[in-house]
XYZ file of C-alpha atoms in Angstrom:
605
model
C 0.000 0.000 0.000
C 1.337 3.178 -1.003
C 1.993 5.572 1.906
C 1.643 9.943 1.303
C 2.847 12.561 3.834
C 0.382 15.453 3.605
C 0.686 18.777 5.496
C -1.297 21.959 6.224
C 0.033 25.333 5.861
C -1.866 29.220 6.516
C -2.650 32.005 9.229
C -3.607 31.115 12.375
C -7.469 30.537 12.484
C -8.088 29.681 9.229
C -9.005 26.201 9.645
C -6.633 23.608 9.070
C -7.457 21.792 12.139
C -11.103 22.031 11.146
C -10.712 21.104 7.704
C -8.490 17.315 8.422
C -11.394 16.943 11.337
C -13.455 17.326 8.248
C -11.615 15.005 5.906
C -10.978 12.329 8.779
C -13.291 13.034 11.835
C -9.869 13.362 13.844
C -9.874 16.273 16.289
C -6.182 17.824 16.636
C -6.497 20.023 19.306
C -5.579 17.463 22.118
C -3.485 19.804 24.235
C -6.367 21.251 27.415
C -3.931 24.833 26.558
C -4.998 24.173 22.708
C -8.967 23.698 23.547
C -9.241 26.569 25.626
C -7.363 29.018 23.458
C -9.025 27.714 20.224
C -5.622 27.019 18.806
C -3.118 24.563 17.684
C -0.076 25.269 19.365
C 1.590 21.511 18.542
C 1.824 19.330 15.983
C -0.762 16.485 15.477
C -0.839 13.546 13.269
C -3.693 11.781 12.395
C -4.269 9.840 8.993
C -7.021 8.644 6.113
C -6.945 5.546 4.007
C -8.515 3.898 1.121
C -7.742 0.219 -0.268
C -4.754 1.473 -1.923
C -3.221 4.209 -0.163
C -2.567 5.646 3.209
C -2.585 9.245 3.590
C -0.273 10.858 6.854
C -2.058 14.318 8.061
C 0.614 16.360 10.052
C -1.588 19.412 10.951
C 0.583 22.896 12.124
C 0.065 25.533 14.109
C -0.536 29.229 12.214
C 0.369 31.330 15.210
C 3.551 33.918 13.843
C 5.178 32.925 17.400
C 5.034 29.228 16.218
C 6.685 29.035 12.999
C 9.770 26.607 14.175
C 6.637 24.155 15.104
C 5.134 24.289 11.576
C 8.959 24.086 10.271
C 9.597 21.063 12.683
C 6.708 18.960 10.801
C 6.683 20.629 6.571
C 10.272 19.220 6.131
C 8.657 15.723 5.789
C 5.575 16.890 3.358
C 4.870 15.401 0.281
C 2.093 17.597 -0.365
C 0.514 20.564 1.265
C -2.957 21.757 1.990
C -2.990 25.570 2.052
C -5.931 26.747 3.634
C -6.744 30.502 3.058
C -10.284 32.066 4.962
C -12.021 33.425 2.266
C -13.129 36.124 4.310
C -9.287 37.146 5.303
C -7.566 36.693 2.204
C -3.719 36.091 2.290
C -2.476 37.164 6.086
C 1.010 37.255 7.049
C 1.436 33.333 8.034
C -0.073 32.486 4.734
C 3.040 34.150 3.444
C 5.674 33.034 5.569
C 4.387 29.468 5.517
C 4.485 29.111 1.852
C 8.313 30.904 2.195
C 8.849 27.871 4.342
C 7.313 25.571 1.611
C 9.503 26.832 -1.292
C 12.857 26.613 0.836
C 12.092 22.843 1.906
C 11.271 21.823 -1.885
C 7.506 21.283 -0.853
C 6.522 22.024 -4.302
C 2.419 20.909 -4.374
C 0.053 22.482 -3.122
C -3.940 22.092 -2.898
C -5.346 25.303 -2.258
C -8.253 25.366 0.430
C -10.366 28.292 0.098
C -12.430 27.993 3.954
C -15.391 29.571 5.760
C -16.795 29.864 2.346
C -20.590 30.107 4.272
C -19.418 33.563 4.928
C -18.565 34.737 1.635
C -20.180 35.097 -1.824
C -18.312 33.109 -4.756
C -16.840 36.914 -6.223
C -15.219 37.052 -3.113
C -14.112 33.793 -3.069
C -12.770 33.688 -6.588
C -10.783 36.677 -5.663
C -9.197 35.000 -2.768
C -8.532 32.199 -4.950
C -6.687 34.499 -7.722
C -5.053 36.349 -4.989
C -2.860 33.126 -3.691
C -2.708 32.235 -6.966
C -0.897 35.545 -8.089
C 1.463 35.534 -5.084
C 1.950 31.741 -5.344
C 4.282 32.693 -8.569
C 6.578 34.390 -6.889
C 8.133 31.370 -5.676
C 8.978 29.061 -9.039
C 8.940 26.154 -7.707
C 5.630 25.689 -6.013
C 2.766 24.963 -8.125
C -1.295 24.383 -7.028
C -2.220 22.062 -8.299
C -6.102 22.539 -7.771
C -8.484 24.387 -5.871
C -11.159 23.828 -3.465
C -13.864 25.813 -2.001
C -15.124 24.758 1.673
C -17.422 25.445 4.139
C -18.111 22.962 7.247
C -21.458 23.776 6.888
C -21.611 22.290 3.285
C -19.536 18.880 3.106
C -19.494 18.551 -0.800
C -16.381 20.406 -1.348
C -14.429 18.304 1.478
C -15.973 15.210 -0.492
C -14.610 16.228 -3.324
C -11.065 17.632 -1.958
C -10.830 13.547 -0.069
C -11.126 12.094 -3.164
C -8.682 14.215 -5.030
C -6.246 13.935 -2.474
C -6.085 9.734 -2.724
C -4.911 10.921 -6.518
C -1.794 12.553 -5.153
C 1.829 10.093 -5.657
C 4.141 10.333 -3.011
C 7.335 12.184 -3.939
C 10.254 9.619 -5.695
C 12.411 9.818 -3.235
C 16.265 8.512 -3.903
C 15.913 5.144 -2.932
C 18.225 4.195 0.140
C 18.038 1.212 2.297
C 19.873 3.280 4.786
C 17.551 4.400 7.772
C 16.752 8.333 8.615
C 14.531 9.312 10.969
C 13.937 12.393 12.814
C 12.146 12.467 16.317
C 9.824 14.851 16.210
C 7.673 14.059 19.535
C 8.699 11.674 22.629
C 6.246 10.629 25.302
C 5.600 7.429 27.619
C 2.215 5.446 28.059
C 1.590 3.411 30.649
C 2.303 -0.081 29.939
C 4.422 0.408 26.939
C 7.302 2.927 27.975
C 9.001 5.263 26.017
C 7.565 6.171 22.217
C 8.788 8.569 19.738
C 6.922 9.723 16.518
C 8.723 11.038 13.648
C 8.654 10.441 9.847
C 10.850 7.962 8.318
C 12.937 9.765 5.577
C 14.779 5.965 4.340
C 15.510 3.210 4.954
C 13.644 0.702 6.948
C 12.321 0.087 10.688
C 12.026 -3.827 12.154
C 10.518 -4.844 14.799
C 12.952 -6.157 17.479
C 16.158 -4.867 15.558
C 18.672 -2.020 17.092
C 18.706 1.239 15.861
C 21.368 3.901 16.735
C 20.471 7.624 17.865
C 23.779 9.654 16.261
C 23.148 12.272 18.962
C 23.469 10.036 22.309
C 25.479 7.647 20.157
C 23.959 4.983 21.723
C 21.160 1.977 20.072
C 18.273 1.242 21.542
C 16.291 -1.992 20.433
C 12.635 -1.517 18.730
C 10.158 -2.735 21.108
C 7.111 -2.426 19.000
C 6.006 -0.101 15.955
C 3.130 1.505 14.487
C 1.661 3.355 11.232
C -1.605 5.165 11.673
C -2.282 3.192 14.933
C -2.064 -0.126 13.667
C 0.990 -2.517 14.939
C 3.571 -3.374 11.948
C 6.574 -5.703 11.865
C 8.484 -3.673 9.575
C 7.936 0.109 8.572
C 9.292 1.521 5.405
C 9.557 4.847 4.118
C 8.033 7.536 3.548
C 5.692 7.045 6.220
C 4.760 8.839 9.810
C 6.011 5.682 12.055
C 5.628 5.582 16.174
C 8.383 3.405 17.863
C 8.472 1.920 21.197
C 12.385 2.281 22.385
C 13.752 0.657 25.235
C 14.979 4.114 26.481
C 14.378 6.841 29.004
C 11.505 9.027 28.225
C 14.216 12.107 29.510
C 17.385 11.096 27.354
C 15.328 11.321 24.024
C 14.236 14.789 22.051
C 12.647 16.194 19.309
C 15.220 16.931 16.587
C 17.495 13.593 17.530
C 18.400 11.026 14.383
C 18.131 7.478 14.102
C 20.299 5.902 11.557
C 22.046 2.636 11.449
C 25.617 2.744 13.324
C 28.688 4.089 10.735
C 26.579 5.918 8.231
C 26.125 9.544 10.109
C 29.203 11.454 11.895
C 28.471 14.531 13.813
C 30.391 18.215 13.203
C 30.425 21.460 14.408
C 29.525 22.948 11.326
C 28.468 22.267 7.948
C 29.087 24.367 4.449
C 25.269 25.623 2.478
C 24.029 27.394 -0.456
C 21.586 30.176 0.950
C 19.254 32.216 -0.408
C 18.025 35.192 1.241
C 19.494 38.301 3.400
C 22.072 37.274 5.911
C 24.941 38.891 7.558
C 28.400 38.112 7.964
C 28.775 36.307 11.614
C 25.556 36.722 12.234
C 23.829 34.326 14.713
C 20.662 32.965 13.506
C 18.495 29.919 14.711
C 19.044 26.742 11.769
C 16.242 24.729 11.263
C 16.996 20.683 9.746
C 14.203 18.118 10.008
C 12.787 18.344 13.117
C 15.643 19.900 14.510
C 16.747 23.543 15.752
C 19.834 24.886 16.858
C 21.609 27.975 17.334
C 24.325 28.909 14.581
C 26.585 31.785 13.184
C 26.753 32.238 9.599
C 29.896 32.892 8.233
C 29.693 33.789 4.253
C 32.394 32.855 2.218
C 30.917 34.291 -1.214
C 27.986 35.973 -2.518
C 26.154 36.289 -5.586
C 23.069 38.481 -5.660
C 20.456 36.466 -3.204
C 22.524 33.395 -3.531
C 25.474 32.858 -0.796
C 27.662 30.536 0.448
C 27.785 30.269 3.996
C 29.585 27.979 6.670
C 27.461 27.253 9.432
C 28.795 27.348 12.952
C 26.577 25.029 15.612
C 27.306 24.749 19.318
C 27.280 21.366 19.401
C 27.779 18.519 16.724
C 24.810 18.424 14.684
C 24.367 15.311 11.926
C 22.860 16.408 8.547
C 23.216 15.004 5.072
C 24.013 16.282 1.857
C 20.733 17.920 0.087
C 19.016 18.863 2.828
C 16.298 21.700 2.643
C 17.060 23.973 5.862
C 15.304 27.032 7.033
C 16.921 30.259 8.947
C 15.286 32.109 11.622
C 16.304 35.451 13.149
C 14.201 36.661 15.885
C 11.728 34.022 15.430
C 11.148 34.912 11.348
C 12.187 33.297 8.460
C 14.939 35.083 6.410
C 16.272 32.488 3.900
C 16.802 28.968 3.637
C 18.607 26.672 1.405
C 20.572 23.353 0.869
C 23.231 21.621 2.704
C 26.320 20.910 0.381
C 28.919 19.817 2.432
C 28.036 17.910 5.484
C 31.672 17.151 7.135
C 34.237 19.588 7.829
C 36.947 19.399 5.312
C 40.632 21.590 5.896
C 40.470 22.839 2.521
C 41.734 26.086 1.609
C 38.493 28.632 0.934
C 39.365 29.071 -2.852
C 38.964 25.108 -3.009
C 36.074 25.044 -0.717
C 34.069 27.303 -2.774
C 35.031 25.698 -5.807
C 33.727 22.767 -4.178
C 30.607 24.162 -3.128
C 30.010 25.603 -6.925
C 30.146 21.562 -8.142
C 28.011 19.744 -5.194
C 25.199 22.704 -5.687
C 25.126 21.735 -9.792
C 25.564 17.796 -8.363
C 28.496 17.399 -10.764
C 29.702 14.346 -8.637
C 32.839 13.877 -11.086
C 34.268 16.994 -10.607
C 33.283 16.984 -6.609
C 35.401 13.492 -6.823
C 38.431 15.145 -8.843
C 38.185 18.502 -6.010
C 38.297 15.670 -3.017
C 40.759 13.125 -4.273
C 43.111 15.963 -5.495
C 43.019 17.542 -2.360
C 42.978 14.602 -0.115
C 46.449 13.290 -1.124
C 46.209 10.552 0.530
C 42.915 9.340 0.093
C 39.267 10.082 0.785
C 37.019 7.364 1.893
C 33.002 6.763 0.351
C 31.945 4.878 3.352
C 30.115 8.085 4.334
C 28.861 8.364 0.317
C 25.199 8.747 1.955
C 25.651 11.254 4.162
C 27.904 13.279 1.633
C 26.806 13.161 -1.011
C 23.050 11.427 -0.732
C 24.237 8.312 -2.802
C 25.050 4.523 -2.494
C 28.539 2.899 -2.246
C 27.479 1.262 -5.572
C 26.636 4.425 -7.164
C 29.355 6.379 -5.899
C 32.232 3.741 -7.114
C 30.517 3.920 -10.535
C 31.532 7.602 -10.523
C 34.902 6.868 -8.993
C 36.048 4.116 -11.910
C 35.392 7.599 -14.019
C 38.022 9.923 -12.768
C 41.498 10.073 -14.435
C 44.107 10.362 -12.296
C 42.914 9.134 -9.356
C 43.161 5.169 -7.927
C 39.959 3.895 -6.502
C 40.209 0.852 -3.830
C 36.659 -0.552 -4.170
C 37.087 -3.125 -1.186
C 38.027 -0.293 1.228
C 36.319 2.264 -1.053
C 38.527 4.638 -1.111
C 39.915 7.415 -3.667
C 43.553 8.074 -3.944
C 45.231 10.877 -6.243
C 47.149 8.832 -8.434
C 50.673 10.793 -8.489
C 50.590 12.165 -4.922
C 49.712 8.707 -2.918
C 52.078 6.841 -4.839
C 54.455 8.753 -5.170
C 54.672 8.872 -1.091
C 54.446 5.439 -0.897
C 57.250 5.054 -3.252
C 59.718 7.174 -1.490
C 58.710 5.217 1.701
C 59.771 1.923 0.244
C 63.061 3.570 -1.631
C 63.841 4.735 2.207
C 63.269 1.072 3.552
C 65.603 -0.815 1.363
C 68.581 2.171 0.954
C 69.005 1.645 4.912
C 68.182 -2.222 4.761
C 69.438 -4.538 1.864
C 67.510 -7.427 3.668
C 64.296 -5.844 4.652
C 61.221 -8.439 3.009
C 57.909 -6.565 2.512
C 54.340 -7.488 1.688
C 51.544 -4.982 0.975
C 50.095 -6.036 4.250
C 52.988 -5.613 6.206
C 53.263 -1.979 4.501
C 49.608 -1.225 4.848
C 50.382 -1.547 8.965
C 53.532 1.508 8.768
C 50.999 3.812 6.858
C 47.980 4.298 8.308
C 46.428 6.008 5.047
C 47.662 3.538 2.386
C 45.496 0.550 2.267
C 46.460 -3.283 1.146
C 44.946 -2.753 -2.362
C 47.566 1.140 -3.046
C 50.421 -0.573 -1.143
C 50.257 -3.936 -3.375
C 49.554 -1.598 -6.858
C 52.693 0.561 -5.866
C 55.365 -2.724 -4.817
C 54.560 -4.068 -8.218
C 55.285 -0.504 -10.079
C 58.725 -0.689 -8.301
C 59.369 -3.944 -10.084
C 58.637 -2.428 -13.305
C 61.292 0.325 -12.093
C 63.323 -2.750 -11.167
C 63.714 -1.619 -7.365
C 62.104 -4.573 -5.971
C 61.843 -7.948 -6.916
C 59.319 -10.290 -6.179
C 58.858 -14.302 -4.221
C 55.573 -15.093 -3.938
C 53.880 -12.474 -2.147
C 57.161 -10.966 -0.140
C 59.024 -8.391 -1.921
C 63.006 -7.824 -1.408
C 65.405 -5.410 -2.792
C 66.157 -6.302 -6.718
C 69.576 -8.387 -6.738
C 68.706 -10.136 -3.540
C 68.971 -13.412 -2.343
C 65.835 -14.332 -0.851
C 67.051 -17.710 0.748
C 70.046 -15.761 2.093
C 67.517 -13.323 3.676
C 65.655 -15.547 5.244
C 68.569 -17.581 6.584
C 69.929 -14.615 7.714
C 66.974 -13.403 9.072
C 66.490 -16.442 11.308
C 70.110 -15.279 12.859
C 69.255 -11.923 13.626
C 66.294 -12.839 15.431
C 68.343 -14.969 17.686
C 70.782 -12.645 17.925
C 67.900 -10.151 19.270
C 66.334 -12.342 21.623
C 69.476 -13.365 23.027
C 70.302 -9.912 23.758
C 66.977 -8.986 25.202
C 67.652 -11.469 28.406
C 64.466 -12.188 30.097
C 62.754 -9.073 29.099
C 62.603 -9.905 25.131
C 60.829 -7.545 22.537
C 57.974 -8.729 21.210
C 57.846 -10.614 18.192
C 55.838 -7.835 16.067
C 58.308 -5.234 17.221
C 61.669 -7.462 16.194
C 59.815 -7.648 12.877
C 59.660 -3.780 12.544
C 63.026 -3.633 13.460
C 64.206 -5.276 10.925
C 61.501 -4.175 8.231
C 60.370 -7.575 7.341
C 56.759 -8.831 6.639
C 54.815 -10.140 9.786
C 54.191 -13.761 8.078
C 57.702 -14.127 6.867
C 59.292 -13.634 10.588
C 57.026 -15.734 11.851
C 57.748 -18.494 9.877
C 61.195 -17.593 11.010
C 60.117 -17.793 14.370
C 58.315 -21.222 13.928
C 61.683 -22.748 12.518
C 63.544 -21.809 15.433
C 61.075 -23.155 17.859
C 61.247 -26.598 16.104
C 64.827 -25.756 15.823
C 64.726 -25.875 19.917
C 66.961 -22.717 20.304
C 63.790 -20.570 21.507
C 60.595 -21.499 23.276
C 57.338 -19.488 23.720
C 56.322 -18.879 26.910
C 53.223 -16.993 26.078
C 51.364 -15.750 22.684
C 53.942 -12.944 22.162
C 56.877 -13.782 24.876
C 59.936 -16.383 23.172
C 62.899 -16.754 25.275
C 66.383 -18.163 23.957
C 66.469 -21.729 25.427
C 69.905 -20.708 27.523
C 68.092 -17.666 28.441
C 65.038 -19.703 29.799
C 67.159 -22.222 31.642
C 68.971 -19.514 33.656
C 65.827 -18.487 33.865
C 64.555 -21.153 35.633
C 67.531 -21.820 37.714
C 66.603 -18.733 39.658
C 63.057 -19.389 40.336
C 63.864 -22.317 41.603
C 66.374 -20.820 43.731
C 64.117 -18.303 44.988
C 61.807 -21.056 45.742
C 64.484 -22.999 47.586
C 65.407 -20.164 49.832
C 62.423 -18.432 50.368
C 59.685 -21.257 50.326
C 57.939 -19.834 47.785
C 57.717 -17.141 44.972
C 55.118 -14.458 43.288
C 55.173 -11.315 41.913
C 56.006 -9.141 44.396
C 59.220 -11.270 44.780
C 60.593 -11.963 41.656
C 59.639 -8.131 40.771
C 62.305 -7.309 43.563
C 64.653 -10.124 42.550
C 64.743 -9.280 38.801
C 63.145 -5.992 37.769
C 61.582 -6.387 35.124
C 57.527 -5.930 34.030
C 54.335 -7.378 35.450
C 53.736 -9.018 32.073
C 56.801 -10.946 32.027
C 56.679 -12.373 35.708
C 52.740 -13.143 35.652
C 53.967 -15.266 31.849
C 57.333 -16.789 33.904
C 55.206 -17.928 37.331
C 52.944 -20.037 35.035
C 55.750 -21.202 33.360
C 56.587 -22.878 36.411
C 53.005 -24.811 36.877
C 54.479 -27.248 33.887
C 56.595 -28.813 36.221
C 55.293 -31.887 38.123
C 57.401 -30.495 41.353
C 56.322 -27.255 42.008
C 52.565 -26.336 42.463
C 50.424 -23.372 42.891
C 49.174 -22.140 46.200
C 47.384 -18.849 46.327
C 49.353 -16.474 44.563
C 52.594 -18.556 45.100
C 54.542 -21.274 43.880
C 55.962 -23.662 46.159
C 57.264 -27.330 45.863
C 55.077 -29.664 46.186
């Protein structure tokens, strides 16, 4: 069943809330404060449905004093109901809301001409063309019909539910990745903690975990429901309740539920604006359901279009095309779209140049800005929240670019020249000092952090072309090197290191470092000498020379002898050396059938 989000908009006492109790029978004016004042001060949700559709009402409040309310619920709308007293006209809400409407992308709109019992029909056709006329100023909202009401006379709300069941839900970029702003939170008795919200993507299960980016914490789904009715699974677009496991007081309006990895938080985030806006000034920023207090920094301006950085007091987690709203002293005064989510140490010439190609959505040339810029790589794993796009759909715009390396297993992008380049100096600095060093691209990957398996194994093989390595198996040595020598030799100087290290060796991953050769390779040399019986592991990463372990030994037993026992504390003052090494040496000694454990001792039996 297809599911529509549709919203009012217009001046306070105008008669949205009438007009859905009309459509529906649903009265939204729960709130005692609401009843008595003959207002809706909240938002309210109720819903209509045929055999084919379900239809989402999120009614708003008109008040001027209210206008972050009616923001909090139009960013979700698929379609708006515009309802305009035909004895008032266009009032000053009527206009701001429909501001609202044209900066969140809320482009259709069913005009509701209301109270039409007190009018004639000149009056009301004037109304009508009146909206109509000021409805053009903003090019990208469209009515798409009209309807004259009165709640004395029920035709024209006959006629407005059945047109309404005609309406298609916006196509929406389809994402499997959940987004979800909180938009109320209350508790019932017997149930706990539920939110509302509308789901943007993705998809809600019963029973599953779903992460709040805010609180960075998950919370498991105890039940859900659409339009009252329980549901295993919720998909979007569609208003969804959710019973949490959670407090009722660490949850709040504007918060995000996502799935774990896909949403980080910043301080700030970089916008295309439209409207009048100083430099540094400090405005309220409306996203979703969410409000918080920012400072707008402009970094260029053309006309009524500007680029601004956004400065929040605390992280906030938005996504790339996000309609967004400004406020300054409670009024609307522009609005636009997020560009560039994450904070990026770009200089402001390459920012805006940026900025110029994410507003146009010229993804190849946003690629060519990032990878060029981010020497040494710049991930997609965050494609959704940057740029609104799959991992699939990003790497088909990544195999594109020209001088640029894309790892699609760790999907990353990687300036050609620059990364390698690096890399290849590394590995020229690794065998000038070592002739015997033996490297793998996994070994590699572990010096540099940025490089992954997939660069480091491309750039080895390049150095064979260049005929600075050579290549056995999957180990790479120096070119003109013998790699049984190496690894004979290898076996010695890992002897030689142990040896010296007494009873306080360096670990085996360390030695390996050392001597700039490839994890697997030294521990196959560390295997052979095991066999070979010249060292013995004590523990998973402590190997002793067998002439170090006996003297070793000789000692404890000694100890033993003298003292009647040994532990920590006294082999710490006998030998000096590191909790890790005597707790591995005392259960050394449990191996031999004379000496047992007693406590924290060991004593002969």
């Amino acid at each position: 069943m297809n599911s529509l989000i549709i919203g009012t908009a217009g001046h306070i006492d105008h008669g949205k809330t009438a007009l859905i109790k009309a459509l529906n029978g649903f009265e939204g004016d729960q709130n005692p404060n609401e009843k008595v004042r003959k207002i809706t001060i909240d938002l309210s949700f109720s819903h209509l449905q045929n055999k084919n559709k379900n239809i989402a009402f999120i009614d708003v409040p008109g008040h001027e004093n209210l206008v972050k309310t009616m923001i909090s619920g139009a960013y979700a709308f698929d379609a708006t109901l515009l309802v305009v007293a035909s004895d008032d006209g266009i009032m000053p809400q009527t206009k701001e809301h429909l501001q609202i409407l044209s900066i969140l992308g809320v482009s259709r709109i069913v005009l509701c001409i209301t109270k039409c019992d007190l009018t004639d029909t000149v009056r009301q056709k004037y109304v009508e063309n009146e909206v109509r006329n000021f409805v053009k100023n903003f090019k990208n909202l469209t009515i798409l019909k009209s309807f004259f009401i009165s709640i004395k006379d029920l035709s024209g709300v006959s006629g407005l539910r059945e047109f309404l069941f005609t309406i298609e839900p916006i196509k929406r970029v389809d994402s499997e990745i959940l987004h979800y702003y909180i938009d109320r939170v209350f508790s019932l008795k017997g149930f706990g903690t539920i939110v509302t919200g509308s789901l943007i993507s993705g998809i809600l299960r019963k029973n599953e975990k779903i992460y709040n980016c805010d609180l960075d914490k998950s919370f498991i789904v105890k039940n859900l429901q659409i339009h009252d009715e329980n549901v295993e699974i919720a998909s979007s677009p569609n208003r969804v309740a959710i019973n949490l496991d959670a407090k009722t007081s660490e949850l709040e309006k504007g918060q995000i539920f996502s799935k774990k990895g896909f949403f980080r938080g910043f301080n700030e985030c970089d916008c295309v604006f439209y409207g009048e806006i100083s430099h540094k000034q400090n405005v309220i920023f409306c996203v979703g359901s969410r409000q918080i207090a920012a400072t707008a920094l402009i970094l260029s301006e053309n006309g009524n279009e500007k680029f601004i950085t956004f400065k929040f007091e605390k992280e906030i987690f938005v996504k790339f095309n996000e309609h967004f709203v400004v406020l300054a002293s409670s009024r609307v005064i522009g609005g636009g779209d997020i560009l560039n989510p994450v904070t990026e140490p770009l200089k402001k010439s390459q920012k805006i140049a940026l900025l110029c190609e994410l507003k146009d959505k010229n993804f190849i040339k946003v690629f060519e800005i990032l990878s060029s810029s981010h020497k040494h790589g710049f991930g997609l794993i965050s494609s959704f929240q940057r740029f609104d796009m799959t991992h699939e759909n990003a790497l088909k715009i990544a195999r594109n670019l020209k001088n640029a390396i894309t790892d699609e297993s760790s999907l990353c992008i990687y300036d050609k020249s620059a990364a390698v380049g690096d890399l290849k100096d590394f590995i020229n600095f690794i065998v000038s000092k070592n002739d015997r060093a033996v490297i793998s691209a996994q070994s590699l990957a572990l010096k540099i952090s940025w490089a992954s398996p997939f660069l480091c194994d491309l750039t080895l093989n390049e150095l064979i072309k260049d005929k600075i390595l050579q290549k056995n198996g999957n180990l790479f040595i120096k070119f003109g090197a013998d790699f049984d020598e190496i690894t004979q030799s290898l076996e010695n100087k890992i002897f030689e290191i142990l040896s010296c290290g007494g009873i306080a060796p360096i670990a085996p991953y360390n030695i390996y470092d050392e001597l700039e050769i490839d994890r697997t390779c030294g521990d196959n040399a560390m295997k052979k000498l095991t066999k070979a019986g010249k060292i013995v592991r004590i523990t998973h990463n402590v190997f002793l020379t067998d002439q170090n372990l006996q003297k070793l030994i000789k000692k404890m037993r000694s100890i033993i002898a003298s003292r009647g026992f040994v532990n920590v504390s006294v082999l710490k003052d006998e030998l000096g050396i590191s909790r890790k090494f005597l707790i591995a040496y005392l259960e050394y000694l449990d191996l031999f059938d004379d000496i047992k454990k007693d406590g924290n001792n060991r004593i002969f039996k």
